Short mmCIF file of C-alpha atoms and ligand atoms in Angstrom, two decimals:
data_model
loop_
_atom_site.label_atom_id
_atom_site.label_comp_id
_atom_site.label_asym_id
_atom_site.label_seq_id
_atom_site.Cartn_x
_atom_site.Cartn_y
_atom_site.Cartn_z
CA MET M 508 45.60 42.52 25.77
CA ASP M 509 49.59 41.82 25.89
CA PHE M 510 51.33 39.40 24.67
CA GLU M 511 53.17 37.20 27.56
CA PRO M 512 55.91 34.62 25.98
CA TRP M 513 55.04 32.07 28.35
CA TRP M 514 51.86 31.60 26.32
CA LEU M 515 53.94 29.41 23.84
CA ILE M 516 53.87 26.98 25.86
CA PHE M 517 50.72 25.87 24.74
CA VAL M 518 51.48 25.78 21.20
CA PRO M 519 53.10 22.21 20.91
CA VAL M 520 50.74 21.12 23.24
CA LEU M 521 48.09 21.79 21.24
CA PHE M 522 50.00 20.88 18.78
CA ALA M 523 50.17 17.24 19.81
CA LEU M 524 46.62 17.45 20.75
CA GLY M 525 45.48 18.02 16.66
CA TRP M 526 47.44 14.99 15.60
CA LEU M 527 45.70 12.74 18.20
CA ALA M 528 42.88 13.35 17.13
CA ALA M 529 43.08 12.74 13.50
CA ARG M 530 45.20 9.84 13.54
CA PHE M 531 42.53 8.37 15.57
CA ASP M 532 39.80 9.23 13.00
CA VAL M 533 41.95 7.67 10.28
CA ARG M 534 42.15 4.27 12.14
CA GLN M 535 38.64 4.75 13.00
CA MET M 536 38.24 5.24 9.26
CA LEU M 537 40.50 2.48 8.44
CA ARG M 538 38.40 0.30 10.51
CA GLU M 539 35.13 1.14 9.23
CA THR M 540 36.58 0.86 5.80
CA ARG M 541 37.59 -2.31 5.71
CA SER M 542 34.31 -3.50 6.47
CA LEU M 543 32.54 -2.23 3.41
CA PRO M 544 32.21 -3.50 0.65
CA ASP M 545 34.02 -2.52 -2.60
CA SER M 546 30.31 -2.31 -4.08
CA TYR M 547 29.86 0.25 -1.71
CA PHE M 548 32.42 2.30 -3.40
CA ARG M 549 31.76 1.87 -6.10
CA GLY M 550 28.33 3.12 -5.83
CA LEU M 551 29.90 6.30 -4.27
CA ASN M 552 31.76 6.79 -7.14
CA PHE M 553 28.98 6.56 -9.56
CA LEU M 554 27.56 9.16 -7.57
CA LEU M 555 29.68 11.46 -7.89
CA ASN M 556 29.36 11.10 -10.77
CA GLU M 557 26.19 11.49 -11.89
CA GLU M 558 25.26 8.14 -13.09
CA PRO M 559 22.14 7.31 -10.59
CA ASP M 560 21.64 4.22 -12.60
CA ARG M 561 24.77 2.22 -12.23
CA ALA M 562 25.36 3.77 -8.39
CA ILE M 563 21.60 2.49 -8.18
CA ASP M 564 23.39 -1.08 -9.24
CA ALA M 565 26.28 -1.09 -7.00
CA PHE M 566 24.62 -0.23 -4.11
CA VAL M 567 22.12 -3.25 -4.79
CA GLU M 568 24.52 -5.66 -5.09
CA VAL M 569 26.16 -4.04 -1.69
CA ALA M 570 22.14 -4.59 -0.10
CA LYS M 571 22.20 -8.57 -1.18
CA LEU M 572 26.06 -8.93 0.35
CA ASP M 573 24.92 -7.15 3.45
CA PRO M 574 20.76 -8.02 4.16
CA GLU M 575 21.22 -6.57 7.40
CA THR M 576 21.64 -2.69 6.89
CA THR M 577 17.82 -2.81 7.01
CA GLU M 578 19.06 1.16 6.70
CA LEU M 579 20.26 1.22 2.82
CA HIS M 580 17.06 -1.25 2.51
CA PHE M 581 15.05 1.92 3.17
CA ALA M 582 17.11 4.51 1.26
CA LEU M 583 17.49 2.19 -1.88
CA GLY M 584 12.80 1.73 -1.47
CA SER M 585 12.46 5.55 -1.04
CA LEU M 586 14.82 6.17 -4.18
CA PHE M 587 13.47 3.49 -6.10
CA ARG M 588 9.62 5.15 -5.47
CA ARG M 589 11.06 9.06 -6.10
CA ARG M 590 12.24 7.21 -9.49
CA GLY M 591 8.48 5.36 -10.08
CA GLU M 592 10.44 2.48 -10.34
CA MET M 593 7.45 1.33 -8.28
CA GLU M 594 7.77 -3.13 -8.78
CA ARG M 595 11.19 -2.11 -7.90
CA ALA M 596 10.37 -0.41 -4.44
CA ILE M 597 7.66 -2.66 -3.66
CA ARG M 598 10.37 -6.15 -4.04
CA VAL M 599 12.65 -3.93 -1.32
CA HIS M 600 9.89 -3.56 1.47
CA GLN M 601 8.02 -6.31 0.99
CA SER M 602 11.51 -8.41 1.45
CA LEU M 603 12.43 -6.18 4.70
CA LEU M 604 8.60 -7.18 5.92
CA ASN M 605 9.74 -11.22 4.75
CA ARG M 606 12.43 -10.51 7.64
CA SER M 607 11.26 -12.05 10.49
CA ASP M 608 14.27 -10.75 12.97
CA LEU M 609 12.69 -7.73 11.57
CA PRO M 610 12.43 -5.27 14.73
CA ALA M 611 9.00 -3.79 15.13
CA ALA M 612 9.97 -0.42 14.78
CA GLU M 613 11.48 -1.20 11.20
CA ARG M 614 8.59 -3.24 10.14
CA GLU M 615 6.16 -0.21 11.03
CA HIS M 616 8.24 2.00 8.68
CA ALA M 617 8.51 -0.77 6.23
CA GLN M 618 4.47 -0.87 6.32
CA HIS M 619 4.45 2.50 5.92
CA GLU M 620 6.92 2.37 3.09
CA LEU M 621 5.06 -0.10 1.64
CA ALA M 622 2.01 1.22 1.40
CA GLN M 623 3.56 4.52 0.26
CA ASP M 624 4.39 2.16 -2.99
CA PHE M 625 0.94 1.19 -2.93
CA LEU M 626 -0.74 4.29 -3.52
CA LYS M 627 2.05 5.77 -6.11
CA ALA M 628 1.64 2.64 -7.32
CA GLY M 629 -2.35 3.48 -8.01
CA MET M 630 -2.93 -0.10 -6.06
CA LEU M 631 -5.69 1.90 -4.26
CA ASP M 632 -6.82 -1.49 -2.46
CA ARG M 633 -3.85 -2.53 -1.09
CA ALA M 634 -2.83 1.05 -0.07
CA GLU M 635 -5.88 1.83 1.82
CA SER M 636 -5.30 -2.03 4.03
CA GLY M 637 -1.46 -1.28 4.44
CA PHE M 638 -1.98 2.40 5.79
CA GLU M 639 -5.00 0.80 8.09
CA GLN M 640 -2.78 -0.87 9.82
CA LEU M 641 -0.68 1.71 11.17
CA LYS M 642 -3.78 3.18 13.27
CA ASP M 643 -1.92 3.13 16.51
CA THR M 644 1.68 3.06 15.22
CA ARG M 645 3.91 6.39 15.05
CA TYR M 646 2.66 6.27 11.60
CA ALA M 647 -0.74 6.76 12.52
CA LEU M 648 -0.62 10.48 11.42
CA PRO M 649 0.71 10.17 7.83
CA ALA M 650 -1.15 7.14 7.26
CA LEU M 651 -4.61 9.00 8.24
CA ARG M 652 -4.26 11.50 5.74
CA SER M 653 -3.30 9.03 3.19
CA LEU M 654 -6.46 7.43 3.86
CA ILE M 655 -8.22 10.35 3.41
CA ARG M 656 -6.83 11.22 -0.45
CA ILE M 657 -7.57 7.80 -0.97
CA TYR M 658 -11.27 7.64 0.20
CA GLU M 659 -11.74 11.02 -1.97
CA SER M 660 -10.41 9.74 -4.59
CA GLU M 661 -12.47 7.43 -4.31
CA HIS M 662 -15.47 9.48 -3.71
CA ASP M 663 -16.46 7.42 -0.25
CA TRP M 664 -17.01 11.09 1.24
CA PRO M 665 -18.51 9.12 4.50
CA ARG M 666 -15.98 7.16 4.94
CA ALA M 667 -13.48 10.59 4.30
CA ILE M 668 -15.52 12.53 6.62
CA GLU M 669 -15.29 9.96 9.56
CA ALA M 670 -11.06 9.84 8.63
CA VAL M 671 -10.76 13.98 8.87
CA LYS M 672 -12.58 13.67 12.26
CA THR M 673 -10.13 11.18 13.55
CA LEU M 674 -7.56 13.58 12.01
CA GLN M 675 -8.88 16.33 13.82
CA GLY M 676 -9.11 14.19 17.39
CA LEU M 677 -5.55 13.61 17.17
CA VAL M 678 -4.31 16.86 16.35
CA ASP M 679 -5.33 20.32 15.69
CA GLU M 680 -5.59 20.60 11.85
CA PRO M 681 -7.86 22.72 9.68
CA VAL M 682 -8.65 20.78 7.13
CA PRO M 683 -10.98 23.29 5.02
CA GLN M 684 -11.91 20.35 2.47
CA ILE M 685 -14.78 18.41 4.98
CA VAL M 686 -16.82 20.97 3.65
CA HIS M 687 -16.88 20.07 -0.34
CA TYR M 688 -17.96 16.77 0.62
CA TYR M 689 -20.24 17.21 2.19
CA CYS M 690 -21.36 19.33 -0.44
CA GLU M 691 -20.02 16.02 -2.46
CA GLN M 692 -22.47 14.41 -0.72
CA ALA M 693 -25.28 16.78 -0.79
CA GLN M 694 -24.64 16.97 -4.75
CA SER M 695 -25.44 13.43 -5.02
CA ALA M 696 -28.28 13.07 -2.97
CA LEU M 697 -30.20 15.87 -5.25
CA ALA M 698 -28.90 14.20 -8.44
CA ALA M 699 -30.87 11.00 -7.01
CA LYS M 700 -33.68 10.62 -9.09
CA PRO M 701 -35.78 11.42 -7.38
CA ALA M 702 -33.29 13.71 -5.38
CA ASP M 703 -33.81 12.77 -1.66
CA VAL M 704 -33.57 15.65 -0.06
CA ASP M 705 -34.01 14.66 3.31
CA ALA M 706 -29.73 13.83 2.89
CA ALA M 707 -29.07 16.95 1.01
CA HIS M 708 -30.41 18.55 3.95
CA LYS M 709 -28.27 16.45 6.17
CA ALA M 710 -25.36 17.16 4.49
CA LEU M 711 -25.59 20.86 3.58
CA ASP M 712 -26.15 21.48 7.60
CA ALA M 713 -22.90 19.40 8.66
CA ALA M 714 -21.44 21.50 5.55
CA ASP M 715 -22.57 25.45 7.09
CA HIS M 716 -21.61 23.63 10.59
CA ALA M 717 -18.46 22.99 9.78
CA LEU M 718 -17.79 26.39 7.90
CA SER M 719 -19.00 27.87 11.05
CA THR M 720 -15.71 26.86 12.22
CA MET M 721 -13.64 27.81 10.14
CA ASP M 722 -12.01 31.62 9.07
CA ALA M 723 -14.39 33.28 6.84
CA GLY M 724 -11.85 34.08 4.42
CA SER M 725 -10.57 31.64 3.39
CA THR M 726 -13.35 29.14 2.70
CA LYS M 727 -15.18 31.66 0.00
CA GLY M 728 -15.71 29.08 -2.47
CA ALA M 729 -16.86 26.62 0.03
CA HIS M 730 -19.50 28.97 1.31
CA VAL M 731 -20.08 29.85 -2.39
CA ARG M 732 -20.78 25.93 -3.51
CA THR M 733 -23.14 25.52 -0.39
CA ALA M 734 -25.36 28.40 -1.05
CA MET M 735 -25.76 27.21 -4.52
CA LEU M 736 -26.55 23.60 -3.54
CA ARG M 737 -28.77 25.12 -0.89
CA ALA M 738 -30.87 26.99 -3.85
CA ARG M 739 -30.86 23.97 -6.02
CA LEU M 740 -32.37 22.60 -3.18
CA ALA M 741 -35.19 25.02 -2.48
CA LEU M 742 -35.79 24.61 -6.40
CA ILE M 743 -36.21 20.86 -6.19
CA GLU M 744 -38.40 21.77 -3.05
CA GLN M 745 -40.51 23.90 -5.11
CA ASP M 746 -39.57 26.93 -2.95
CA PRO M 747 -38.42 29.78 -5.75
CA LYS M 748 -38.78 32.84 -3.14
CA ARG M 749 -35.93 30.33 -0.94
CA GLU M 750 -33.88 29.19 -3.95
CA ARG M 751 -33.75 33.82 -4.64
CA LEU M 752 -32.43 33.98 -1.38
CA TYR M 753 -29.09 31.56 -2.06
CA LEU M 754 -28.63 32.98 -5.36
CA GLU M 755 -28.60 36.68 -4.55
CA SER M 756 -26.67 35.79 -1.05
CA VAL M 757 -23.92 34.81 -3.51
CA MET M 758 -24.30 38.11 -5.02
CA THR M 759 -23.88 40.26 -2.52
CA ASP M 760 -21.51 38.47 -0.10
CA VAL M 761 -19.35 37.02 -2.47
CA PRO M 762 -19.62 38.81 -6.05
CA GLU M 763 -17.05 37.64 -7.67
CA TYR M 764 -18.21 34.50 -8.01
CA ALA M 765 -21.39 35.60 -9.55
CA GLY M 766 -21.46 34.82 -12.81
CA LEU M 767 -21.42 30.81 -11.83
CA VAL M 768 -25.21 31.55 -10.16
CA ALA M 769 -25.98 34.57 -13.09
CA GLU M 770 -27.91 31.71 -15.41
CA GLN M 771 -29.58 30.46 -12.61
CA VAL M 772 -30.74 33.57 -10.91
CA LEU M 773 -32.04 34.63 -14.79
CA ALA M 774 -33.89 31.33 -14.68
CA ASN M 775 -35.42 32.55 -11.55
CA TYR M 776 -37.21 35.57 -12.41
CA ARG M 777 -38.49 34.24 -15.92
CA ALA M 778 -39.59 31.54 -13.82
CA ALA M 779 -42.10 33.90 -12.11
CA ASN M 780 -42.34 36.15 -15.29
CA GLN M 781 -40.36 38.84 -14.03
CA GLU M 782 -37.25 38.67 -16.51
CA ALA M 783 -37.06 42.37 -17.02
CA ALA M 784 -36.17 42.29 -13.27
CA GLY M 785 -33.80 39.69 -13.05
CA LEU M 786 -32.09 41.60 -16.03
CA ASP M 787 -32.15 44.80 -14.44
CA LEU M 788 -30.39 43.07 -11.08
CA LEU M 789 -27.97 41.23 -13.04
CA GLN M 790 -26.85 44.61 -14.93
CA LYS M 791 -26.35 46.72 -11.33
CA GLN M 792 -23.97 43.63 -10.08
CA TYR M 793 -22.32 43.98 -13.42
CA ALA M 794 -21.76 47.55 -12.83
CA ARG M 795 -19.88 46.98 -9.55
CA HIS M 796 -18.28 43.49 -10.27
CA ALA M 797 -17.68 43.18 -14.05
CA SER M 798 -16.49 40.05 -15.07
CA LEU M 799 -16.62 37.85 -18.10
CA ASP M 800 -19.08 35.43 -17.23
CA LEU M 801 -21.23 37.69 -16.34
CA PHE M 802 -21.19 40.40 -19.44
CA ASN M 803 -21.52 36.49 -21.53
CA VAL M 804 -25.22 36.14 -19.65
CA LEU M 805 -26.09 39.55 -19.98
CA PHE M 806 -25.61 40.44 -24.01
CA ARG M 807 -27.10 36.72 -24.27
CA GLU M 808 -29.97 37.61 -22.18
CA LEU M 809 -29.86 41.65 -23.17
CA ARG M 810 -30.36 40.51 -27.19
CA VAL M 811 -33.21 38.22 -26.35
CA GLN M 812 -35.16 40.80 -24.26
CA GLN M 813 -34.33 43.93 -25.96
CA GLY M 814 -32.75 43.08 -28.73
CA ALA M 815 -29.17 44.31 -31.02
CA ALA M 816 -29.09 47.42 -30.83
CA PRO M 817 -29.06 47.57 -26.71
CA SER M 818 -26.88 44.26 -26.27
CA TRP M 819 -24.72 45.90 -28.78
CA ALA M 820 -24.69 49.25 -26.20
CA PHE M 821 -23.91 47.48 -23.59
CA ALA M 822 -21.00 45.56 -24.81
CA ARG M 823 -19.37 48.44 -26.12
CA ASN M 824 -19.34 50.46 -22.84
CA ALA M 825 -18.20 46.98 -21.72
CA LEU M 826 -15.20 47.19 -23.39
CA ARG M 827 -14.77 50.07 -23.48
CA SER M 828 -13.90 49.74 -19.44
CA HIS M 829 -12.48 45.88 -19.66
CA PRO M 830 -11.35 45.75 -23.44
CA SER M 831 -11.77 41.99 -23.31
CA LEU M 832 -10.60 40.03 -26.77
CA LEU M 833 -13.07 36.67 -25.36
CA GLY M 834 -15.68 39.68 -24.99
CA LEU M 835 -14.93 41.10 -28.49
CA ASP M 836 -14.83 37.25 -29.66
CA ARG M 837 -18.27 36.55 -28.20
CA LEU M 838 -19.92 40.24 -29.84
CA LEU M 839 -18.85 38.97 -33.21
CA GLU M 840 -20.29 35.20 -32.58
CA ALA M 841 -23.58 36.55 -32.15
CA GLU M 842 -23.68 39.63 -34.88
CA LEU M 843 -22.42 36.59 -36.72
CA ALA M 844 -25.42 34.63 -36.26
CA ASN M 845 -27.75 37.44 -36.65
CA SER M 846 -26.56 38.76 -39.43
CA GLU M 847 -26.13 35.14 -41.85
CA GLY M 848 -29.59 35.87 -42.87
CA ASN M 849 -29.75 39.87 -43.60
CA ALA M 850 -25.81 40.90 -44.63
CA ASP M 851 -25.68 44.03 -45.54
CA GLN M 852 -27.00 44.94 -42.15
CA GLY M 853 -24.63 44.78 -39.59
CA PRO M 854 -23.85 47.11 -37.52
CA VAL M 855 -20.51 47.92 -39.06
CA PRO M 856 -21.24 47.58 -42.72
CA GLY M 857 -18.69 46.08 -45.20
CA ALA M 858 -16.21 44.69 -42.70
CA ASP M 859 -15.48 41.50 -42.18
CA LEU M 860 -16.91 40.33 -39.36
CA THR M 861 -16.39 36.69 -40.17
CA LEU M 862 -12.33 37.06 -41.19
CA LEU M 863 -12.10 39.51 -38.10
CA ARG M 864 -13.91 36.93 -35.34
CA SER M 865 -11.87 33.75 -37.19
CA LEU M 866 -8.68 36.28 -36.50
CA ILE M 867 -10.12 36.80 -32.74
CA HIS M 868 -10.78 33.44 -31.87
CA LYS M 869 -7.69 31.87 -32.65
CA HIS M 870 -6.93 34.25 -29.56
CA THR M 871 -9.40 33.20 -27.11
CA GLN M 872 -9.71 29.61 -27.47
CA ARG M 873 -6.84 30.21 -25.25
CA LEU M 874 -7.79 32.24 -23.02
CA ASP M 875 -11.65 31.46 -22.51
CA ARG M 876 -10.37 28.06 -19.68
CA TYR M 877 -10.28 28.55 -16.17
CA ALA M 878 -7.40 27.68 -14.44
CA CYS M 879 -5.95 25.73 -11.53
CA ARG M 880 -3.53 28.32 -9.13
CA SER M 881 -1.69 25.19 -8.18
CA CYS M 882 -0.63 22.76 -10.72
CA GLY M 883 -1.91 25.19 -14.09
CA PHE M 884 -4.24 22.79 -15.42
CA GLN M 885 -6.60 24.13 -17.61
CA ALA M 886 -10.53 23.06 -18.00
CA ARG M 887 -13.63 25.39 -20.10
CA ARG M 888 -15.35 24.63 -17.33
CA PHE M 889 -15.37 25.05 -13.52
CA TYR M 890 -14.31 22.64 -10.43
CA TRP M 891 -13.94 22.71 -7.30
CA GLN M 892 -11.67 19.72 -7.46
CA CYS M 893 -8.88 20.11 -9.60
CA PRO M 894 -9.07 17.41 -11.86
CA GLY M 895 -4.81 17.47 -12.84
CA CYS M 896 -3.81 17.82 -8.60
CA ASN M 897 -6.82 17.36 -7.14
CA ALA M 898 -6.73 19.93 -5.07
CA TRP M 899 -9.93 22.13 -3.66
CA GLU M 900 -11.04 25.38 -4.28
CA THR M 901 -7.52 26.12 -7.21
CA TYR M 902 -9.50 27.61 -9.78
CA ALA M 903 -10.39 31.53 -9.43
CA PRO M 904 -13.70 32.15 -11.05
CA ARG M 905 -12.17 34.02 -13.65
CA ARG M 906 -11.47 32.90 -17.14
CA LEU M 907 -7.38 33.03 -17.97
CA GLU M 908 -8.10 36.33 -19.74
CA GLU M 909 -9.01 37.94 -16.68
CA LEU M 910 -6.40 36.78 -14.86
CA GLU M 911 -3.42 37.78 -16.85
ZN1 ZN Q 1079 -4.55 21.53 -9.92
#
């Protein structure tokens, strides 16, 4: 495109427009600036200089001078909560709620904030009643999600289940942990003295129904847990055949969890005087899907049923194909226990097993744990719900050593 000289006429016009716009902005800013108290700028200055404590004090000052500014109160309140200063957060939100002129929408907002303060402060009763009051407001959904967390931490499974159902009536949102809520119910029914088998059946039926509506790939752990509880229920009802079916279903359907049921499988076979068959089954399982937990059970049982030599042969082979310090540790532990009476008859004559084991054991203590995938919390026993972050099914059925 060629340059046309008459276009130059636009230059002064654009210039004038820019000048006017700038003047307008500056005037507007000056007008607003005059209405803001000095503390506001002091606060900003502290923020820019990365002195958050002094910035907060300055903003608190602004809030006192100008109690009408609800936004500032909300901002301060959530800032206090994020910093863990719960008393101050609660005070800010309560003072907002005490104002009689607060519009309804902002009142609900303040109620929601206050309930969150109580939750973070661990005042569950007050948090619970705060969230319950928000049922018919625009905060109904987040309030319901918080209520589920509260009921869960109180182990109030019936109400947790009810709340999940209400939530799912409002939005299409998967809540896979509902299966675990039913499992928790079944577990406490089974733990009661005497066991409440009817309640356990009912809870497990509900768990299976919930499982059937979910994607199979994402509910492996829940599936295993339900099967394990069904097996325990069958044992209580003196139906060992049914117990065996459920235990073996875990080994075939979700083999990575076999270590969790291996002991029960052996106990079931032993009760039927078929311990050799039980051992054989576990050996085949190990060949298909090796894991440390399975190794431990097998190694010990081989020793009991067949003696030291076969259990050593198994361990040597297993360690050769899956080198593992933990496995070696178990092996040495068993060997030491065995050779205490007859020191010269160990399989490695002359080796200082005690020294070797203490060297290895130091390292393996660290590795002999399950770990939460979400928060890293480590535990000696397996958990369906992490005691660190309360997430469900974040533990893999494998020891740390196998995960590295
Ligand atoms: Zn965790």
